mmCIF file of C-alpha atoms in Angstrom:
data_model
loop_
_atom_site.group_PDB
_atom_site.id
_atom_site.type_symbol
_atom_site.label_atom_id
_atom_site.label_comp_id
_atom_site.label_asym_id
_atom_site.label_seq_id
_atom_site.Cartn_x
_atom_site.Cartn_y
_atom_site.Cartn_z
ATOM 1 C CA MET A 1 129.145 70.744 36.267
ATOM 2 C CA PRO A 2 130.380 72.312 39.469
ATOM 3 C CA PRO A 3 133.086 74.805 39.263
ATOM 4 C CA ALA A 4 136.609 73.493 39.767
ATOM 5 C CA ARG A 5 138.417 74.232 43.153
ATOM 6 C CA PRO A 6 141.874 75.682 43.122
ATOM 7 C CA VAL A 7 144.478 73.126 44.043
ATOM 8 C CA GLY A 8 146.221 75.423 46.466
ATOM 9 C CA ALA A 9 143.017 76.042 48.413
ATOM 10 C CA VAL A 10 142.388 72.383 48.938
ATOM 11 C CA ARG A 11 145.899 71.671 50.323
ATOM 12 C CA THR A 12 145.748 74.667 52.583
ATOM 13 C CA ALA A 13 142.501 73.494 54.094
ATOM 14 C CA ARG A 14 143.860 69.997 54.868
ATOM 15 C CA ARG A 15 146.979 71.358 56.557
ATOM 16 C CA SER A 16 144.905 73.639 58.702
ATOM 17 C CA ARG A 17 142.975 70.581 60.161
ATOM 18 C CA LYS A 18 146.079 68.413 61.033
ATOM 19 C CA PRO A 19 147.579 70.688 63.699
ATOM 20 C CA GLY A 20 144.187 71.012 65.433
ATOM 21 C CA SER A 21 143.732 67.270 65.728
ATOM 22 C CA ALA A 22 147.366 66.587 66.852
ATOM 23 C CA ARG A 23 147.596 68.862 69.978
ATOM 24 C CA PRO A 24 145.226 66.842 72.181
ATOM 25 C CA ILE A 25 147.336 63.752 71.586
ATOM 26 C CA VAL A 26 150.536 65.550 72.558
ATOM 27 C CA PHE A 27 148.952 67.034 75.669
ATOM 28 C CA ALA A 28 147.500 63.689 76.757
ATOM 29 C CA VAL A 29 150.836 61.953 76.441
ATOM 30 C CA ALA A 30 152.511 64.691 78.450
ATOM 31 C CA ALA A 31 149.878 64.431 81.163
ATOM 32 C CA LEU A 32 150.360 60.710 81.437
ATOM 33 C CA VAL A 33 154.086 61.183 81.723
ATOM 34 C CA VAL A 34 153.644 63.764 84.507
ATOM 35 C CA LEU A 35 151.064 61.706 86.383
ATOM 36 C CA GLY A 36 153.229 58.642 86.027
ATOM 37 C CA GLY A 37 156.139 60.466 87.600
ATOM 38 C CA VAL A 38 154.024 61.715 90.493
ATOM 39 C CA GLY A 39 152.624 58.242 91.069
ATOM 40 C CA VAL A 40 156.071 56.754 91.147
ATOM 41 C CA GLY A 41 157.123 59.388 93.654
ATOM 42 C CA VAL A 42 154.082 58.785 95.885
ATOM 43 C CA ILE A 43 154.483 55.024 95.757
ATOM 44 C CA SER A 44 158.206 55.359 96.439
ATOM 45 C CA SER A 45 157.542 57.643 99.392
ATOM 46 C CA LEU A 46 154.904 55.342 100.865
ATOM 47 C CA GLY A 47 157.160 52.395 100.263
ATOM 48 C CA ASP A 48 159.940 54.098 102.196
ATOM 49 C CA GLU A 49 157.596 54.782 105.167
ATOM 50 C CA LEU A 50 156.205 51.216 105.246
ATOM 51 C CA ALA A 51 159.485 49.417 104.643
ATOM 52 C CA PRO A 52 159.881 46.448 106.955
ATOM 53 C CA GLU A 53 163.481 47.464 107.653
ATOM 54 C CA ASP A 54 162.253 50.486 109.744
ATOM 55 C CA PRO A 55 159.199 49.353 111.818
ATOM 56 C CA GLN A 56 157.409 51.764 114.175
ATOM 57 C CA ALA A 57 157.513 50.725 117.940
ATOM 58 C CA ALA A 58 154.087 50.153 119.520
ATOM 59 C CA PRO A 59 153.382 52.623 122.382
ATOM 60 C CA GLU A 60 153.506 51.060 125.878
ATOM 61 C CA PRO A 61 150.307 51.336 127.958
ATOM 62 C CA SER A 62 150.696 53.699 130.903
ATOM 63 C CA ALA A 63 150.449 52.064 134.388
ATOM 64 C CA GLU A 64 147.416 53.022 136.425
ATOM 65 C CA PRO A 65 148.255 54.726 139.745
ATOM 66 C CA VAL A 66 147.832 52.513 142.834
ATOM 67 C CA ASP A 67 145.222 53.668 145.340
ATOM 68 C CA PRO A 68 147.034 53.731 148.740
ATOM 69 C CA THR A 69 143.793 53.135 150.598
ATOM 70 C CA GLN A 70 142.969 50.051 148.564
ATOM 71 C CA SER A 71 146.543 48.766 148.825
ATOM 72 C CA ALA A 72 146.559 49.194 152.618
ATOM 73 C CA GLU A 73 143.212 47.466 153.065
ATOM 74 C CA GLU A 74 144.324 44.555 150.878
ATOM 75 C CA THR A 75 147.456 44.131 153.004
ATOM 76 C CA ALA A 76 145.411 44.340 156.210
ATOM 77 C CA ASN A 77 142.970 41.773 154.857
ATOM 78 C CA ALA A 78 145.863 39.422 154.058
ATOM 79 C CA PHE A 79 147.081 39.889 157.649
ATOM 80 C CA VAL A 80 143.701 38.960 159.127
ATOM 81 C CA GLU A 81 143.359 35.970 156.808
ATOM 82 C CA ALA A 82 146.785 34.706 157.883
ATOM 83 C CA LEU A 83 145.673 35.033 161.495
ATOM 84 C CA ARG A 84 142.446 33.163 160.746
ATOM 85 C CA SER A 85 144.551 30.388 159.192
ATOM 86 C CA ALA A 86 146.877 30.315 162.237
ATOM 87 C CA ASP A 87 149.821 30.868 159.879
ATOM 88 C CA ALA A 88 152.526 32.356 162.090
ATOM 89 C CA ASP A 89 155.145 32.362 159.308
ATOM 90 C CA ALA A 90 152.934 34.397 156.983
ATOM 91 C CA LEU A 91 152.161 36.859 159.774
ATOM 92 C CA ALA A 92 155.855 37.186 160.630
ATOM 93 C CA GLU A 93 156.698 38.032 157.011
ATOM 94 C CA MET A 94 154.195 40.885 157.008
ATOM 95 C CA LEU A 95 155.373 42.438 160.260
ATOM 96 C CA GLY A 96 158.114 45.048 160.238
ATOM 97 C CA GLY A 97 161.266 44.586 162.272
ATOM 98 C CA ALA A 98 159.959 46.620 165.209
ATOM 99 C CA ALA A 99 156.957 44.309 165.662
ATOM 100 C CA ALA A 100 158.335 41.047 166.997
ATOM 101 C CA PRO A 101 156.036 38.832 169.088
ATOM 102 C CA ASP A 102 157.702 36.529 171.584
ATOM 103 C CA PRO A 103 158.665 33.390 169.628
ATOM 104 C CA ALA A 104 157.278 31.084 172.331
ATOM 105 C CA LEU A 105 153.766 32.515 171.955
ATOM 106 C CA PHE A 106 153.929 33.167 168.198
ATOM 107 C CA THR A 107 153.460 29.715 166.710
ATOM 108 C CA ASP A 108 150.848 27.962 164.622
ATOM 109 C CA ASP A 109 149.823 25.846 167.626
ATOM 110 C CA VAL A 110 149.327 28.832 169.931
ATOM 111 C CA LEU A 111 147.200 30.628 167.334
ATOM 112 C CA ALA A 112 145.267 27.470 166.459
ATOM 113 C CA LYS A 113 144.345 26.851 170.106
ATOM 114 C CA MET A 114 143.215 30.448 170.451
ATOM 115 C CA LEU A 115 140.974 30.171 167.387
ATOM 116 C CA GLU A 116 139.672 26.758 168.450
ATOM 117 C CA ARG A 117 138.501 28.120 171.795
ATOM 118 C CA HIS A 118 137.519 31.546 170.483
ATOM 119 C CA PRO A 119 136.430 31.404 166.815
ATOM 120 C CA MET A 120 136.925 34.546 164.731
ATOM 121 C CA THR A 121 133.799 36.321 163.439
ATOM 122 C CA ARG A 122 132.587 39.780 162.378
ATOM 123 C CA GLU A 123 135.805 41.039 160.823
ATOM 124 C CA SER A 124 136.028 44.725 159.900
ATOM 125 C CA ILE A 125 138.906 46.409 158.056
ATOM 126 C CA ALA A 126 138.881 50.120 157.168
ATOM 127 C CA ALA A 127 141.587 52.602 156.209
ATOM 128 C CA VAL A 128 141.632 55.781 158.311
ATOM 129 C CA GLY A 129 142.168 59.125 156.588
ATOM 130 C CA ILE A 130 144.754 59.300 153.813
ATOM 131 C CA ALA A 131 148.302 58.039 153.495
ATOM 132 C CA ASP A 132 151.063 60.281 154.804
ATOM 133 C CA ALA A 133 153.899 61.665 152.705
ATOM 134 C CA ALA A 134 155.981 58.531 153.241
ATOM 135 C CA GLY A 135 153.149 56.268 152.080
ATOM 136 C CA GLY A 136 152.094 55.090 155.528
ATOM 137 C CA GLN A 137 148.381 54.330 155.822
ATOM 138 C CA VAL A 138 146.617 53.699 159.138
ATOM 139 C CA VAL A 139 144.067 50.865 159.078
ATOM 140 C CA ASP A 140 141.512 49.993 161.760
ATOM 141 C CA ILE A 141 141.049 46.249 162.338
ATOM 142 C CA SER A 142 138.383 44.674 164.519
ATOM 143 C CA TYR A 143 136.851 41.246 164.970
ATOM 144 C CA LEU A 144 135.347 38.993 167.593
ATOM 145 C CA LEU A 145 137.253 36.090 169.094
ATOM 146 C CA GLY A 146 134.474 34.177 170.770
ATOM 147 C CA ASP A 147 132.705 36.852 172.809
ATOM 148 C CA ALA A 148 135.780 39.085 173.121
ATOM 149 C CA GLU A 149 135.963 42.168 170.906
ATOM 150 C CA ILE A 150 139.450 42.731 169.502
ATOM 151 C CA SER A 151 140.149 46.183 168.069
ATOM 152 C CA TYR A 152 143.470 47.772 167.124
ATOM 153 C CA THR A 153 145.243 49.756 164.393
ATOM 154 C CA ILE A 154 148.141 48.937 162.120
ATOM 155 C CA ASP A 155 150.301 51.161 159.919
ATOM 156 C CA VAL A 156 150.771 49.861 156.374
ATOM 157 C CA ASP A 157 153.603 50.926 154.065
ATOM 158 C CA THR A 158 151.750 51.364 150.777
ATOM 159 C CA THR A 159 155.004 51.892 148.855
ATOM 160 C CA ALA A 160 156.105 48.310 149.480
ATOM 161 C CA PRO A 161 155.872 46.107 146.365
ATOM 162 C CA ASP A 162 154.283 43.317 148.419
ATOM 163 C CA PRO A 163 153.081 42.802 152.014
ATOM 164 C CA THR A 164 156.512 41.607 153.215
ATOM 165 C CA GLY A 165 157.513 43.822 156.123
ATOM 166 C CA ALA A 166 154.774 46.297 155.243
ATOM 167 C CA ILE A 167 152.908 46.253 158.583
ATOM 168 C CA ASP A 168 153.890 48.094 161.742
ATOM 169 C CA ILE A 169 151.902 47.470 164.924
ATOM 170 C CA ASP A 170 152.220 48.293 168.622
ATOM 171 C CA LEU A 171 152.006 44.832 170.150
ATOM 172 C CA PRO A 172 150.382 44.293 173.559
ATOM 173 C CA SER A 173 152.518 42.695 176.273
ATOM 174 C CA LEU A 174 151.245 39.817 178.387
ATOM 175 C CA THR A 175 152.639 40.649 181.848
ATOM 176 C CA PHE A 176 152.871 38.636 185.092
ATOM 177 C CA ASP A 177 153.043 39.871 188.687
ATOM 178 C CA GLY A 178 155.178 37.078 190.145
ATOM 179 C CA GLY A 179 152.452 35.681 192.387
ATOM 180 C CA TYR A 180 152.470 32.143 190.995
ATOM 181 C CA GLY A 181 155.726 31.151 192.652
ATOM 182 C CA ASP A 182 156.800 27.679 191.512
ATOM 183 C CA LEU A 183 153.436 26.854 189.974
ATOM 184 C CA ASP A 184 153.706 25.666 186.372
ATOM 185 C CA VAL A 185 151.729 28.052 184.156
ATOM 186 C CA SER A 186 151.024 27.829 180.433
ATOM 187 C CA VAL A 187 149.553 30.295 177.946
ATOM 188 C CA ASN A 188 147.494 28.714 175.168
ATOM 189 C CA GLY A 189 149.285 25.457 175.911
ATOM 190 C CA VAL A 190 152.858 26.838 176.058
ATOM 191 C CA ALA A 191 154.783 26.862 179.362
ATOM 192 C CA VAL A 192 155.972 30.324 180.431
ATOM 193 C CA THR A 193 157.873 31.833 183.331
ATOM 194 C CA THR A 194 155.764 34.026 185.576
ATOM 195 C CA GLY A 195 158.221 36.015 187.639
ATOM 196 C CA SER A 196 157.499 39.611 188.547
ATOM 197 C CA GLY A 197 157.910 41.695 185.415
ATOM 198 C CA ASP A 198 158.035 38.786 182.971
ATOM 199 C CA MET A 199 156.523 40.128 179.738
ATOM 200 C CA TYR A 200 155.631 38.524 176.425
ATOM 201 C CA PRO A 201 154.846 40.653 173.337
ATOM 202 C CA VAL A 202 151.917 38.950 171.620
ATOM 203 C CA LEU A 203 149.555 39.477 168.719
ATOM 204 C CA PRO A 204 146.235 41.071 169.652
ATOM 205 C CA GLY A 205 143.986 38.228 170.747
ATOM 206 C CA VAL A 206 142.686 36.082 173.601
ATOM 207 C CA TYR A 207 145.031 34.081 175.815
ATOM 208 C CA ASP A 208 144.031 31.314 178.229
ATOM 209 C CA LEU A 209 146.065 30.550 181.337
ATOM 210 C CA ALA A 210 146.349 26.998 182.620
ATOM 211 C CA THR A 211 148.541 24.883 184.855
ATOM 212 C CA SER A 212 149.893 21.387 184.479
ATOM 213 C CA ALA A 213 150.121 20.877 188.260
ATOM 214 C CA ASP A 214 148.233 17.840 189.512
ATOM 215 C CA HIS A 215 144.891 18.570 191.190
ATOM 216 C CA LEU A 216 144.996 22.288 190.277
ATOM 217 C CA ARG A 217 143.421 24.600 187.738
ATOM 218 C CA LEU A 218 143.563 28.339 187.125
ATOM 219 C CA GLU A 219 140.366 30.282 187.708
ATOM 220 C CA GLY A 220 139.367 33.448 185.896
ATOM 221 C CA GLU A 221 138.488 34.781 182.469
ATOM 222 C CA PRO A 222 140.841 34.575 179.485
ATOM 223 C CA ILE A 223 143.152 37.548 179.038
ATOM 224 C CA VAL A 224 142.136 39.880 176.210
ATOM 225 C CA ALA A 225 145.244 41.597 174.850
ATOM 226 C CA THR A 226 144.803 44.469 172.399
ATOM 227 C CA SER A 227 147.310 47.164 173.379
ATOM 228 C CA GLY A 228 149.661 48.222 176.147
ATOM 229 C CA PHE A 229 150.042 45.823 179.068
ATOM 230 C CA ALA A 230 147.698 42.863 179.489
ATOM 231 C CA TYR A 231 148.213 41.810 183.110
ATOM 232 C CA ALA A 232 147.885 38.222 184.263
ATOM 233 C CA TYR A 233 147.121 39.127 187.867
ATOM 234 C CA THR A 234 147.314 36.175 190.226
ATOM 235 C CA HIS A 235 144.263 37.325 192.185
ATOM 236 C CA GLU A 236 142.239 37.337 188.962
ATOM 237 C CA HIS A 237 143.451 33.874 187.949
ATOM 238 C CA ASP A 238 143.632 32.048 191.266
ATOM 239 C CA PRO A 239 144.946 28.500 191.390
ATOM 240 C CA LEU A 240 142.061 26.388 192.630
ATOM 241 C CA LEU A 241 141.651 22.713 193.278
ATOM 242 C CA THR A 242 139.985 20.510 190.729
ATOM 243 C CA GLY A 243 137.161 18.277 191.923
ATOM 244 C CA GLU A 244 139.644 15.459 192.380
ATOM 245 C CA GLY A 245 142.040 17.800 194.160
ATOM 246 C CA LEU A 246 139.356 19.028 196.552
ATOM 247 C CA ALA A 247 138.448 15.465 197.473
ATOM 248 C CA GLU A 248 142.139 14.729 198.011
ATOM 249 C CA PHE A 249 142.501 17.783 200.259
ATOM 250 C CA ARG A 250 139.586 16.811 202.484
ATOM 251 C CA SER A 251 140.703 13.206 202.646
ATOM 252 C CA ARG A 252 144.255 14.148 203.625
ATOM 253 C CA VAL A 253 143.073 16.590 206.281
ATOM 254 C CA ARG A 254 140.662 14.072 207.829
ATOM 255 C CA ALA A 255 143.373 11.415 207.955
ATOM 256 C CA SER A 256 145.755 13.880 209.586
ATOM 257 C CA ALA A 257 143.137 14.943 212.141
ATOM 258 C CA GLU A 258 142.330 11.338 213.000
ATOM 259 C CA GLU A 259 146.011 10.548 213.498
ATOM 260 C CA CYS A 260 146.594 13.668 215.566
ATOM 261 C CA LEU A 261 143.567 13.186 217.807
ATOM 262 C CA ALA A 262 144.511 9.563 218.356
ATOM 263 C CA SER A 263 147.807 10.571 219.936
ATOM 264 C CA THR A 264 147.987 10.207 223.737
ATOM 265 C CA ALA A 265 151.259 12.069 224.043
ATOM 266 C CA LEU A 266 151.520 15.512 225.551
ATOM 267 C CA ASP A 267 153.250 16.718 222.371
ATOM 268 C CA ALA A 268 150.920 16.037 219.452
ATOM 269 C CA SER A 269 151.922 16.772 215.858
ATOM 270 C CA CYS A 270 148.912 18.842 214.808
ATOM 271 C CA GLY A 271 149.197 21.862 217.050
ATOM 272 C CA LEU A 272 147.368 20.181 219.919
ATOM 273 C CA SER A 273 150.254 19.864 222.336
ATOM 274 C CA VAL A 274 149.635 20.521 226.031
ATOM 275 C CA THR A 275 152.048 21.262 228.844
ATOM 276 C CA GLY A 276 152.452 18.831 231.659
ATOM 277 C CA GLY A 277 152.144 21.340 234.486
ATOM 278 C CA LEU A 278 148.825 22.124 236.164
ATOM 279 C CA GLN A 279 147.782 24.630 238.781
ATOM 280 C CA GLY A 280 148.452 23.624 242.358
ATOM 281 C CA GLY A 281 151.629 21.768 241.505
ATOM 282 C CA SER A 282 149.976 18.812 239.807
ATOM 283 C CA SER A 283 151.082 17.502 236.394
ATOM 284 C CA LEU A 284 149.629 15.537 233.512
ATOM 285 C CA VAL A 285 150.822 12.051 232.845
ATOM 286 C CA ASP A 286 152.318 11.699 229.350
ATOM 287 C CA GLY A 287 150.701 8.929 227.314
ATOM 288 C CA THR A 288 147.268 9.322 228.934
ATOM 289 C CA ILE A 289 145.890 12.277 226.952
ATOM 290 C CA GLU A 290 142.615 11.844 225.080
ATOM 291 C CA ARG A 291 141.583 14.412 222.453
ATOM 292 C CA THR A 292 138.175 14.558 220.771
ATOM 293 C CA ILE A 293 136.127 16.854 218.538
ATOM 294 C CA ASP A 294 132.376 16.761 218.006
ATOM 295 C CA ASP A 295 130.468 15.468 214.999
ATOM 296 C CA ASP A 296 129.880 18.970 213.629
ATOM 297 C CA SER A 297 133.623 19.491 213.439
ATOM 298 C CA TRP A 298 134.073 16.234 211.532
ATOM 299 C CA ALA A 299 131.340 17.310 209.123
ATOM 300 C CA ALA A 300 133.127 20.632 208.662
ATOM 301 C CA ILE A 301 136.345 18.805 207.769
ATOM 302 C CA ASP A 302 134.467 16.872 205.106
ATOM 303 C CA ALA A 303 133.227 20.179 203.650
ATOM 304 C CA LEU A 304 136.438 22.244 203.723
ATOM 305 C CA GLU A 305 136.849 24.928 201.015
ATOM 306 C CA PRO A 306 140.560 25.714 200.727
ATOM 307 C CA THR A 307 142.170 28.613 198.880
ATOM 308 C CA PRO A 308 145.790 29.290 197.871
ATOM 309 C CA SER A 309 148.004 30.599 200.630
ATOM 310 C CA ALA A 310 149.391 34.095 200.194
ATOM 311 C CA GLY A 311 153.005 32.993 200.074
ATOM 312 C CA ASP A 312 152.713 29.918 197.881
ATOM 313 C CA PRO A 313 149.777 29.127 195.588
ATOM 314 C CA LEU A 314 150.700 25.452 195.673
ATOM 315 C CA VAL A 315 149.826 25.334 199.362
ATOM 316 C CA MET A 316 146.062 25.100 199.804
ATOM 317 C CA ARG A 317 144.631 26.213 203.124
ATOM 318 C CA ASP A 318 141.261 26.602 204.839
ATOM 319 C CA GLY A 319 141.992 29.412 207.231
ATOM 320 C CA PHE A 320 138.423 29.581 208.507
ATOM 321 C CA PHE A 321 138.297 26.116 210.009
ATOM 322 C CA SER A 322 138.467 25.856 213.783
ATOM 323 C CA ALA A 323 137.339 22.973 215.973
ATOM 324 C CA GLU A 324 137.223 22.991 219.749
ATOM 325 C CA VAL A 325 139.086 20.043 221.234
ATOM 326 C CA VAL A 326 138.133 18.318 224.475
ATOM 327 C CA PHE A 327 141.160 17.127 226.466
ATOM 328 C CA ILE A 328 141.032 14.423 229.130
ATOM 329 C CA GLY A 329 144.094 13.074 230.925
ATOM 330 C CA ASP A 330 145.555 11.518 234.016
ATOM 331 C CA TRP A 331 147.133 13.806 236.537
ATOM 332 C CA THR A 332 149.118 13.437 239.685
ATOM 333 C CA GLY A 333 150.161 15.850 242.383
ATOM 334 C CA PRO A 334 150.594 16.593 246.070
ATOM 335 C CA SER A 335 146.908 16.084 246.685
ATOM 336 C CA GLY A 336 146.731 12.772 244.923
ATOM 337 C CA SER A 337 145.947 11.663 241.346
ATOM 338 C CA GLY A 338 143.042 11.229 239.013
ATOM 339 C CA ARG A 339 141.679 11.528 235.460
ATOM 340 C CA ASP A 340 139.770 14.648 234.496
ATOM 341 C CA GLN A 341 138.956 17.029 231.658
ATOM 342 C CA ILE A 342 141.635 19.592 231.051
ATOM 343 C CA TYR A 343 140.537 23.123 230.204
ATOM 344 C CA GLY A 344 142.358 25.825 228.273
ATOM 345 C CA GLY A 345 143.878 23.571 225.629
ATOM 346 C CA PRO A 346 144.412 24.618 221.978
ATOM 347 C CA SER A 347 141.904 24.223 219.152
ATOM 348 C CA LEU A 348 142.360 22.317 215.901
ATOM 349 C CA VAL A 349 142.714 25.081 213.277
ATOM 350 C CA GLY A 350 143.874 26.062 209.797
ATOM 351 C CA PRO A 351 144.632 22.858 207.906
ATOM 352 C CA SER A 352 146.784 23.175 204.770
ATOM 353 C CA VAL A 353 148.083 20.747 202.166
ATOM 354 C CA ASP A 354 151.201 21.331 200.064
ATOM 355 C CA PHE A 355 150.326 20.249 196.519
ATOM 356 C CA GLY A 356 153.835 21.081 195.407
ATOM 357 C CA ASP A 357 155.079 18.090 197.382
ATOM 358 C CA PRO A 358 154.265 14.649 195.920
ATOM 359 C CA ASP A 359 153.599 13.368 199.452
ATOM 360 C CA LEU A 360 150.882 16.023 199.996
ATOM 361 C CA PRO A 361 151.858 16.750 203.618
ATOM 362 C CA VAL A 362 149.293 18.333 205.967
ATOM 363 C CA THR A 363 150.096 21.059 208.468
ATOM 364 C CA TRP A 364 147.894 22.775 211.058
ATOM 365 C CA GLY A 365 147.777 26.264 212.472
ATOM 366 C CA TYR A 366 147.624 29.835 211.266
#
């Protein structure tokens, strides 16, 4: 038999094991309590930050800076496109107050006729240098209108929110010298006054002169206006007769010459009057005068080449024409009477026709 254990030893041993096994349980419970409190605090804090009652505003994207060069070229391109479309209203909106073309020559019709006769090609738009402190950017513009090269600069306000009033330009002025007198003159189909010093600010372009006068046309090249003064000189755009007008001139002159030469009076109406007195005391008999010119002179009348007179472009004259006239008439005097050739009489010269008069009257002489 094994020896018996003391009762006190057994109890002491059991008590010594209970505290050792109980501490881990107490510590674990405490840890859970602590962690639970921290978790509640973290969740509460996160909940406060993410509460829908206090949302965070989304940051606005920053605007990209506008390139003045690009802005100016876009405005210039819009200007050229409006011109290509013959849109006078759109062009007017883009121009600043200082740039004001004459209203008569700044219409859709005027621009359309220009582009119809002189189509736009080979456009070029390029900013020059950099914008100044006020945002003004110079832009070079060039294009062809037909065969005419148009080149000029504009100043674009790059600070403007849109092209309205953003363009400044030195407009050319279509200028007349007053040499057309009462002749009706039109520019690209619009009637204008042409007195000395009459000026019309216009867009850079090509402008055709014409006249509505019957039997007449204006000679010369179209006026290319790009800057400064574009002069419509009369001597560069002479009024000339149309083919129908030239035929009318020659016909009227021939009829006048025939009527004049047929007169037997001393006082003829075409500059062929003769005096009645002759040397030696004799005198011509009125009503007996015969006037004739040769066949070459008649052929010259049928080939007349008139030009505008210096004082009035509506009066067409051939100042080079001269035909010798043979005079024959009856005379009477102290020594008797007879019929003979008369020498020293005037020539038939300088016929002119006034195309400003509906009756187209003919006059003779220089």
